[in-house]
Amino acid sequence: MSTPHRLERAQLLPWDLDTVFFFFADARNLEALTPPFLRFRILTPTPVAMQAGARIDYRISLFGIPLTWRTRIAVWEPGVRFVDEQESGPYALWRHTHQFSRQDGGTLMRDVVEYREPLGPLGQLAHGLFVARTLDRIFDYRRDAILQLLPGAAASRQ
């Protein structure tokens, strides 16, 4: 079995830790943080009671192909981190760690995604041809969307 790929991103956000953490912990915000080209929809009734063991079902469209995806919250540490792991979906492995820490002037948010494509050598070829670039596009969109969405979240929590 091949070594998983790793995607890491960090972003300093000018909001307090609780506001940032609970914004990301609310599954209803996932659609707004996901680029429209994926046609992302949550299938699980919301709000989702976030805790270790919670499962969330989604539907996405990848290159025009509709796919369902189920993740399980493997780790839940409010205000610190949570980890979602794919139980079924497009990857052979998907483990997304969301980490949060207080920093001067706001919150440092880190994403670490370990992933592996299915289909062995064919999956590796797909990674080089389009998977890595697509994931970069998704996380670039997310980085920019956060800055547009969080000001409203911060105001609504006061």
Coordinates of N, CA and C in Angstrom, one line a residue:
M1 N 0.8 -1.2 0.0 CA 0.0 0.0 0.0 C 0.9 1.2 0.0
S2 N 0.5 2.2 -0.8 CA 1.4 3.4 -0.9 C 1.2 4.3 0.3
T3 N 2.2 5.2 0.4 CA 2.2 6.2 1.5 C 1.1 7.2 1.2
P4 N 0.3 7.6 2.2 CA -0.7 8.7 1.9 C -0.1 10.0 1.5
H5 N -0.8 10.7 0.6 CA -0.4 12.1 0.3 C -0.9 13.0 1.5
R6 N -0.3 14.1 1.6 CA -0.6 15.0 2.7 C -0.7 16.4 2.2
L7 N -1.8 17.1 2.6 CA -2.1 18.4 2.2 C -2.2 19.2 3.6
E8 N -1.4 20.3 3.7 CA -1.4 21.1 4.9 C -1.7 22.5 4.5
R9 N -2.5 23.1 5.3 CA -2.8 24.6 5.2 C -2.9 25.2 6.6
A10 N -2.6 26.4 6.7 CA -2.7 27.2 7.9 C -3.2 28.6 7.6
Q11 N -4.0 29.1 8.5 CA -4.6 30.5 8.2 C -4.8 31.1 9.6
L12 N -4.3 32.4 9.7 CA -4.6 33.1 10.9 C -5.8 34.0 10.6
L13 N -6.8 33.7 11.5 CA -8.1 34.4 11.4 C -8.3 35.4 12.5
P14 N -8.8 36.6 12.2 CA -8.9 37.7 13.2 C -10.2 37.5 14.1
W15 N -10.5 36.3 14.5 CA -11.7 36.1 15.3 C -11.3 35.2 16.5
D16 N -12.0 35.2 17.6 CA -11.7 34.5 18.7 C -11.8 33.0 18.5
L17 N -11.2 32.2 19.3 CA -11.1 30.7 19.1 C -12.5 30.1 19.1
D18 N -13.3 30.4 20.0 CA -14.6 29.8 20.1 C -15.5 30.1 18.8
T19 N -15.4 31.3 18.4 CA -16.2 31.6 17.1 C -15.7 30.8 16.0
V20 N -14.4 30.7 15.8 CA -13.8 30.0 14.7 C -14.1 28.5 14.8
F21 N -13.9 27.9 16.0 CA -14.1 26.5 16.2 C -15.5 26.1 15.9
F22 N -16.4 26.8 16.5 CA -17.8 26.4 16.4 C -18.4 26.7 15.0
F23 N -17.8 27.7 14.3 CA -18.2 27.9 12.9 C -17.8 26.6 12.0
F24 N -16.6 26.1 12.2 CA -16.2 24.9 11.5 C -16.8 23.6 12.0
A25 N -17.2 23.6 13.2 CA -17.9 22.4 13.8 C -19.4 22.3 13.4
D26 N -19.9 23.4 12.8 CA -21.3 23.3 12.3 C -21.4 22.8 10.9
A27 N -21.8 21.6 10.7 CA -21.8 21.0 9.4 C -22.6 21.8 8.4
R28 N -23.6 22.6 8.8 CA -24.3 23.5 7.9 C -23.4 24.5 7.1
N29 N -22.3 24.8 7.7 CA -21.4 25.7 7.0 C -20.5 25.1 5.9
L30 N -20.5 23.8 5.8 CA -19.7 23.1 4.8 C -20.1 23.5 3.4
E31 N -21.3 23.6 3.1 CA -21.7 23.9 1.7 C -21.2 25.3 1.3
A32 N -21.2 26.3 2.2 CA -20.7 27.6 1.8 C -19.2 27.6 1.7
L33 N -18.5 26.7 2.3 CA -17.1 26.6 2.3 C -16.5 25.7 1.2
T34 N -17.4 25.1 0.4 CA -17.0 24.2 -0.7 C -17.4 24.9 -2.0
P35 N -16.4 24.8 -3.0 CA -16.6 25.5 -4.2 C -17.9 24.9 -5.0
P36 N -18.6 25.8 -5.7 CA -19.8 25.4 -6.4 C -19.6 24.3 -7.4
F37 N -18.4 24.1 -8.0 CA -18.2 23.1 -9.0 C -18.4 21.7 -8.4
L38 N -18.3 21.5 -7.1 CA -18.5 20.2 -6.5 C -20.0 19.9 -6.3
R39 N -20.9 20.8 -6.4 CA -22.3 20.6 -6.1 C -22.5 19.9 -4.8
F40 N -21.8 20.3 -3.8 CA -21.8 19.7 -2.4 C -23.1 19.9 -1.7
R41 N -23.7 18.8 -1.2 CA -24.9 18.9 -0.4 C -24.8 17.9 0.8
I42 N -25.2 18.4 1.9 CA -25.3 17.5 3.1 C -26.6 16.7 3.0
L43 N -26.5 15.4 3.2 CA -27.7 14.6 3.2 C -28.2 14.3 4.6
T44 N -27.3 14.3 5.6 CA -27.7 14.1 7.0 C -28.5 15.3 7.5
P45 N -29.6 15.0 8.2 CA -30.4 16.1 8.7 C -29.6 17.0 9.7
T46 N -29.7 18.3 9.6 CA -29.0 19.2 10.4 C -29.9 19.8 11.4
P47 N -29.4 20.3 12.5 CA -28.0 20.3 12.9 C -27.5 18.9 13.3
V48 N -26.2 18.7 13.0 CA -25.6 17.4 13.4 C -25.0 17.6 14.8
A49 N -25.3 16.7 15.7 CA -24.8 16.7 17.0 C -23.3 16.3 16.9
M50 N -22.4 17.2 16.9 CA -21.0 16.9 16.7 C -20.4 16.4 18.0
Q51 N -19.8 15.2 17.8 CA -19.1 14.5 18.9 C -18.4 13.3 18.2
A52 N -17.5 12.7 19.0 CA -16.8 11.5 18.5 C -17.9 10.5 18.1
G53 N -17.7 9.9 16.9 CA -18.7 8.9 16.4 C -19.8 9.4 15.5
A54 N -20.0 10.7 15.5 CA -21.0 11.3 14.6 C -20.7 11.0 13.2
R55 N -21.7 10.7 12.4 CA -21.6 10.4 11.0 C -22.3 11.5 10.2
I56 N -21.7 11.9 9.1 CA -22.3 12.9 8.2 C -22.2 12.3 6.8
D57 N -23.4 12.3 6.1 CA -23.4 11.9 4.7 C -23.6 13.1 3.8
Y58 N -22.9 13.1 2.6 CA -22.8 14.2 1.7 C -23.1 13.6 0.3
R59 N -23.4 14.5 -0.6 CA -23.4 14.2 -2.0 C -22.5 15.3 -2.7
I60 N -21.6 14.8 -3.6 CA -20.8 15.7 -4.4 C -20.9 15.3 -5.8
S61 N -20.5 16.2 -6.7 CA -20.4 15.8 -8.1 C -18.9 16.1 -8.5
L62 N -18.2 15.1 -8.9 CA -16.8 15.2 -9.2 C -16.7 14.9 -10.7
F63 N -16.3 16.0 -11.5 CA -16.2 15.9 -12.9 C -17.5 15.3 -13.5
G64 N -18.6 15.8 -13.0 CA -19.9 15.5 -13.5 C -20.5 14.1 -13.0
I65 N -19.7 13.4 -12.2 CA -20.1 12.1 -11.7 C -20.6 12.3 -10.2
P66 N -21.9 12.0 -10.0 CA -22.4 12.2 -8.6 C -21.9 11.1 -7.7
L67 N -21.4 11.4 -6.5 CA -20.8 10.5 -5.6 C -21.4 10.8 -4.2
T68 N -21.6 9.7 -3.4 CA -21.9 9.9 -2.0 C -20.7 9.7 -1.2
W69 N -20.7 10.4 0.0 CA -19.5 10.4 0.8 C -20.0 10.3 2.3
R70 N -19.4 9.5 3.1 CA -19.8 9.4 4.5 C -18.5 9.6 5.3
T71 N -18.6 10.5 6.3 CA -17.4 10.7 7.2 C -17.9 10.5 8.6
R72 N -17.0 10.1 9.4 CA -17.2 9.9 10.9 C -16.3 10.8 11.6
I73 N -16.8 11.4 12.7 CA -15.9 12.2 13.5 C -15.2 11.3 14.4
A74 N -13.9 11.1 14.2 CA -13.1 10.2 14.9 C -12.5 10.8 16.2
V75 N -12.3 12.1 16.2 CA -11.7 12.8 17.3 C -12.5 14.1 17.5
W76 N -12.9 14.4 18.7 CA -13.7 15.6 19.0 C -13.2 16.2 20.3
E77 N -12.4 17.3 20.1 CA -11.9 18.1 21.3 C -12.3 19.5 21.1
P78 N -13.4 19.9 21.7 CA -13.9 21.3 21.4 C -12.9 22.3 21.8
G79 N -12.7 23.3 20.9 CA -11.8 24.4 21.0 C -10.3 24.0 20.7
V80 N -10.1 22.8 20.4 CA -8.7 22.3 20.1 C -8.6 21.7 18.7
R81 N -9.4 20.6 18.4 CA -9.3 20.0 17.1 C -10.5 19.0 17.0
F82 N -10.8 18.7 15.7 CA -11.6 17.5 15.4 C -11.1 16.9 14.2
V83 N -11.4 15.6 14.0 CA -10.9 14.8 12.9 C -12.0 14.1 12.3
D84 N -12.2 14.3 10.9 CA -13.2 13.5 10.2 C -12.5 12.5 9.3
E85 N -13.0 11.3 9.3 CA -12.4 10.2 8.5 C -13.5 9.7 7.6
Q86 N -13.1 9.5 6.3 CA -14.0 8.9 5.4 C -14.3 7.4 5.7
E87 N -15.6 7.1 5.8 CA -16.0 5.7 5.9 C -16.4 5.1 4.6
S88 N -17.0 5.9 3.7 CA -17.2 5.5 2.3 C -17.2 6.8 1.5
G89 N -16.6 6.6 0.3 CA -16.5 7.7 -0.6 C -15.5 7.6 -1.7
P90 N -15.0 8.7 -2.3 CA -14.2 8.6 -3.4 C -12.7 8.2 -3.2
Y91 N -12.3 8.3 -1.9 CA -10.9 8.0 -1.6 C -10.7 6.6 -1.0
A92 N -9.5 6.1 -1.1 CA -9.1 4.9 -0.4 C -8.9 5.2 1.1
L93 N -8.4 6.5 1.3 CA -8.1 7.0 2.7 C -8.4 8.5 2.6
W94 N -9.1 9.0 3.6 CA -9.3 10.4 3.8 C -9.4 10.7 5.3
R95 N -8.4 11.4 5.8 CA -8.4 11.8 7.3 C -8.1 13.2 7.3
H96 N -9.0 14.1 7.8 CA -8.9 15.5 7.8 C -8.9 16.0 9.2
T97 N -7.7 16.5 9.7 CA -7.6 17.0 11.0 C -7.7 18.6 10.9
H98 N -8.6 19.1 11.7 CA -8.9 20.5 11.9 C -8.3 20.9 13.2
Q99 N -7.3 21.8 13.3 CA -6.7 22.2 14.5 C -6.9 23.7 14.7
F100 N -7.1 24.1 16.0 CA -7.3 25.5 16.3 C -6.5 25.9 17.5
S101 N -5.9 27.1 17.5 CA -5.2 27.6 18.6 C -5.2 29.1 18.7
R102 N -5.2 29.6 19.9 CA -5.3 31.1 20.1 C -3.9 31.6 19.7
Q103 N -4.0 32.7 19.0 CA -2.8 33.5 18.6 C -3.1 35.0 18.9
D104 N -2.1 35.7 19.0 CA -2.3 37.2 19.2 C -3.1 37.7 18.0
G105 N -4.2 38.3 18.4 CA -5.1 38.9 17.3 C -6.1 37.9 16.7
G106 N -6.2 36.7 17.2 CA -7.1 35.8 16.6 C -6.9 34.3 16.8
T107 N -7.1 33.6 15.8 CA -7.1 32.1 15.9 C -6.3 31.5 14.7
L108 N -5.4 30.7 15.0 CA -4.6 29.9 14.0 C -5.4 28.7 13.7
M109 N -5.8 28.5 12.5 CA -6.5 27.3 12.0 C -5.6 26.5 11.1
R110 N -5.4 25.2 11.4 CA -4.6 24.4 10.6 C -5.4 23.2 10.1
D111 N -5.3 22.9 8.8 CA -5.9 21.7 8.2 C -4.7 20.8 7.8
V112 N -4.9 19.5 8.2 CA -3.9 18.5 7.7 C -4.8 17.4 7.2
V113 N -4.6 17.1 5.9 CA -5.4 16.1 5.2 C -4.4 15.0 4.7
E114 N -4.7 13.8 5.2 CA -4.0 12.6 4.7 C -4.9 11.9 3.8
Y115 N -4.5 11.6 2.6 CA -5.4 10.9 1.6 C -4.7 10.0 0.7
R116 N -5.4 9.1 0.2 CA -4.9 8.1 -0.8 C -6.0 7.8 -1.8
E117 N -5.7 7.9 -3.1 CA -6.7 7.5 -4.1 C -6.8 6.0 -4.2
P118 N -8.0 5.6 -4.7 CA -8.2 4.2 -4.9 C -7.5 3.7 -6.2
L119 N -7.5 2.5 -6.5 CA -7.1 1.9 -7.8 C -5.5 1.9 -8.0
G120 N -4.8 1.9 -6.9 CA -3.3 1.7 -7.0 C -2.6 2.6 -8.0
P121 N -1.9 2.1 -9.0 CA -1.2 2.9 -9.9 C -2.0 3.9 -10.7
L122 N -3.3 3.5 -11.0 CA -4.2 4.3 -11.7 C -4.5 5.6 -10.9
G123 N -4.7 5.3 -9.6 CA -5.0 6.4 -8.6 C -3.8 7.3 -8.5
Q124 N -2.6 6.8 -8.5 CA -1.4 7.6 -8.5 C -1.3 8.5 -9.7
L125 N -1.6 7.9 -10.9 CA -1.7 8.7 -12.1 C -2.7 9.8 -12.0
A126 N -3.9 9.5 -11.5 CA -4.9 10.5 -11.3 C -4.5 11.6 -10.4
H127 N -3.7 11.3 -9.3 CA -3.2 12.3 -8.4 C -2.3 13.3 -9.1
G128 N -1.4 12.8 -10.0 CA -0.6 13.7 -10.7 C -1.3 14.5 -11.8
L129 N -2.3 13.9 -12.4 CA -3.0 14.6 -13.5 C -4.0 15.7 -13.0
F130 N -4.8 15.3 -11.9 CA -5.8 16.3 -11.5 C -6.2 16.3 -10.0
V131 N -6.0 15.2 -9.3 CA -6.5 15.2 -7.9 C -5.8 16.3 -7.0
A132 N -4.5 16.4 -7.1 CA -3.7 17.3 -6.2 C -4.2 18.8 -6.6
R133 N -4.3 19.1 -7.9 CA -4.7 20.4 -8.3 C -6.1 20.7 -7.8
T134 N -7.0 19.7 -7.9 CA -8.4 19.9 -7.5 C -8.5 20.2 -6.0
L135 N -7.7 19.4 -5.2 CA -7.7 19.7 -3.8 C -7.2 21.1 -3.5
D136 N -6.1 21.5 -4.2 CA -5.6 22.9 -4.0 C -6.7 23.9 -4.3
R137 N -7.5 23.7 -5.4 CA -8.5 24.6 -5.7 C -9.6 24.6 -4.6
I138 N -9.9 23.5 -4.1 CA -11.0 23.4 -3.0 C -10.5 24.1 -1.8
F139 N -9.3 23.9 -1.4 CA -8.8 24.6 -0.1 C -8.5 26.1 -0.4
D140 N -8.1 26.5 -1.6 CA -8.0 27.9 -1.9 C -9.4 28.6 -1.8
Y141 N -10.4 27.9 -2.3 CA -11.7 28.5 -2.2 C -12.2 28.6 -0.8
R142 N -11.9 27.6 0.0 CA -12.2 27.6 1.4 C -11.5 28.7 2.2
R143 N -10.3 28.9 1.9 CA -9.5 30.0 2.5 C -10.1 31.3 2.3
D144 N -10.5 31.6 1.0 CA -11.2 32.9 0.7 C -12.6 33.0 1.2
A145 N -13.3 31.9 1.2 CA -14.7 31.9 1.7 C -14.8 32.2 3.2
I146 N -13.9 31.7 3.9 CA -13.9 31.9 5.4 C -13.9 33.4 5.7
L147 N -13.1 34.1 5.0 CA -13.0 35.5 5.2 C -14.3 36.3 4.9
Q148 N -15.1 35.7 4.0 CA -16.3 36.3 3.7 C -17.4 35.9 4.6
L149 N -17.4 34.7 5.1 CA -18.4 34.1 5.9 C -18.3 34.4 7.4
L150 N -17.1 34.4 7.9 CA -16.9 34.5 9.4 C -17.3 35.8 10.0
P151 N -17.2 36.9 9.3 CA -17.6 38.2 9.9 C -19.1 38.1 10.4
G152 N -19.9 37.5 9.6 CA -21.3 37.3 10.0 C -21.5 36.4 11.1
A153 N -20.6 35.3 11.2 CA -20.7 34.4 12.3 C -20.3 35.0 13.6
A154 N -19.2 35.9 13.5 CA -18.8 36.5 14.7 C -19.8 37.5 15.2
A155 N -20.5 38.2 14.3 CA -21.5 39.1 14.8 C -22.7 38.4 15.4
S156 N -23.1 37.3 14.8 CA -24.2 36.6 15.3 C -24.0 35.9 16.6
R157 N -22.8 35.7 17.1 CA -22.5 35.1 18.4 C -22.4 36.1 19.5
Q158 N -22.4 37.4 19.2 CA -22.3 38.4 20.3 C -23.6 38.6 21.0

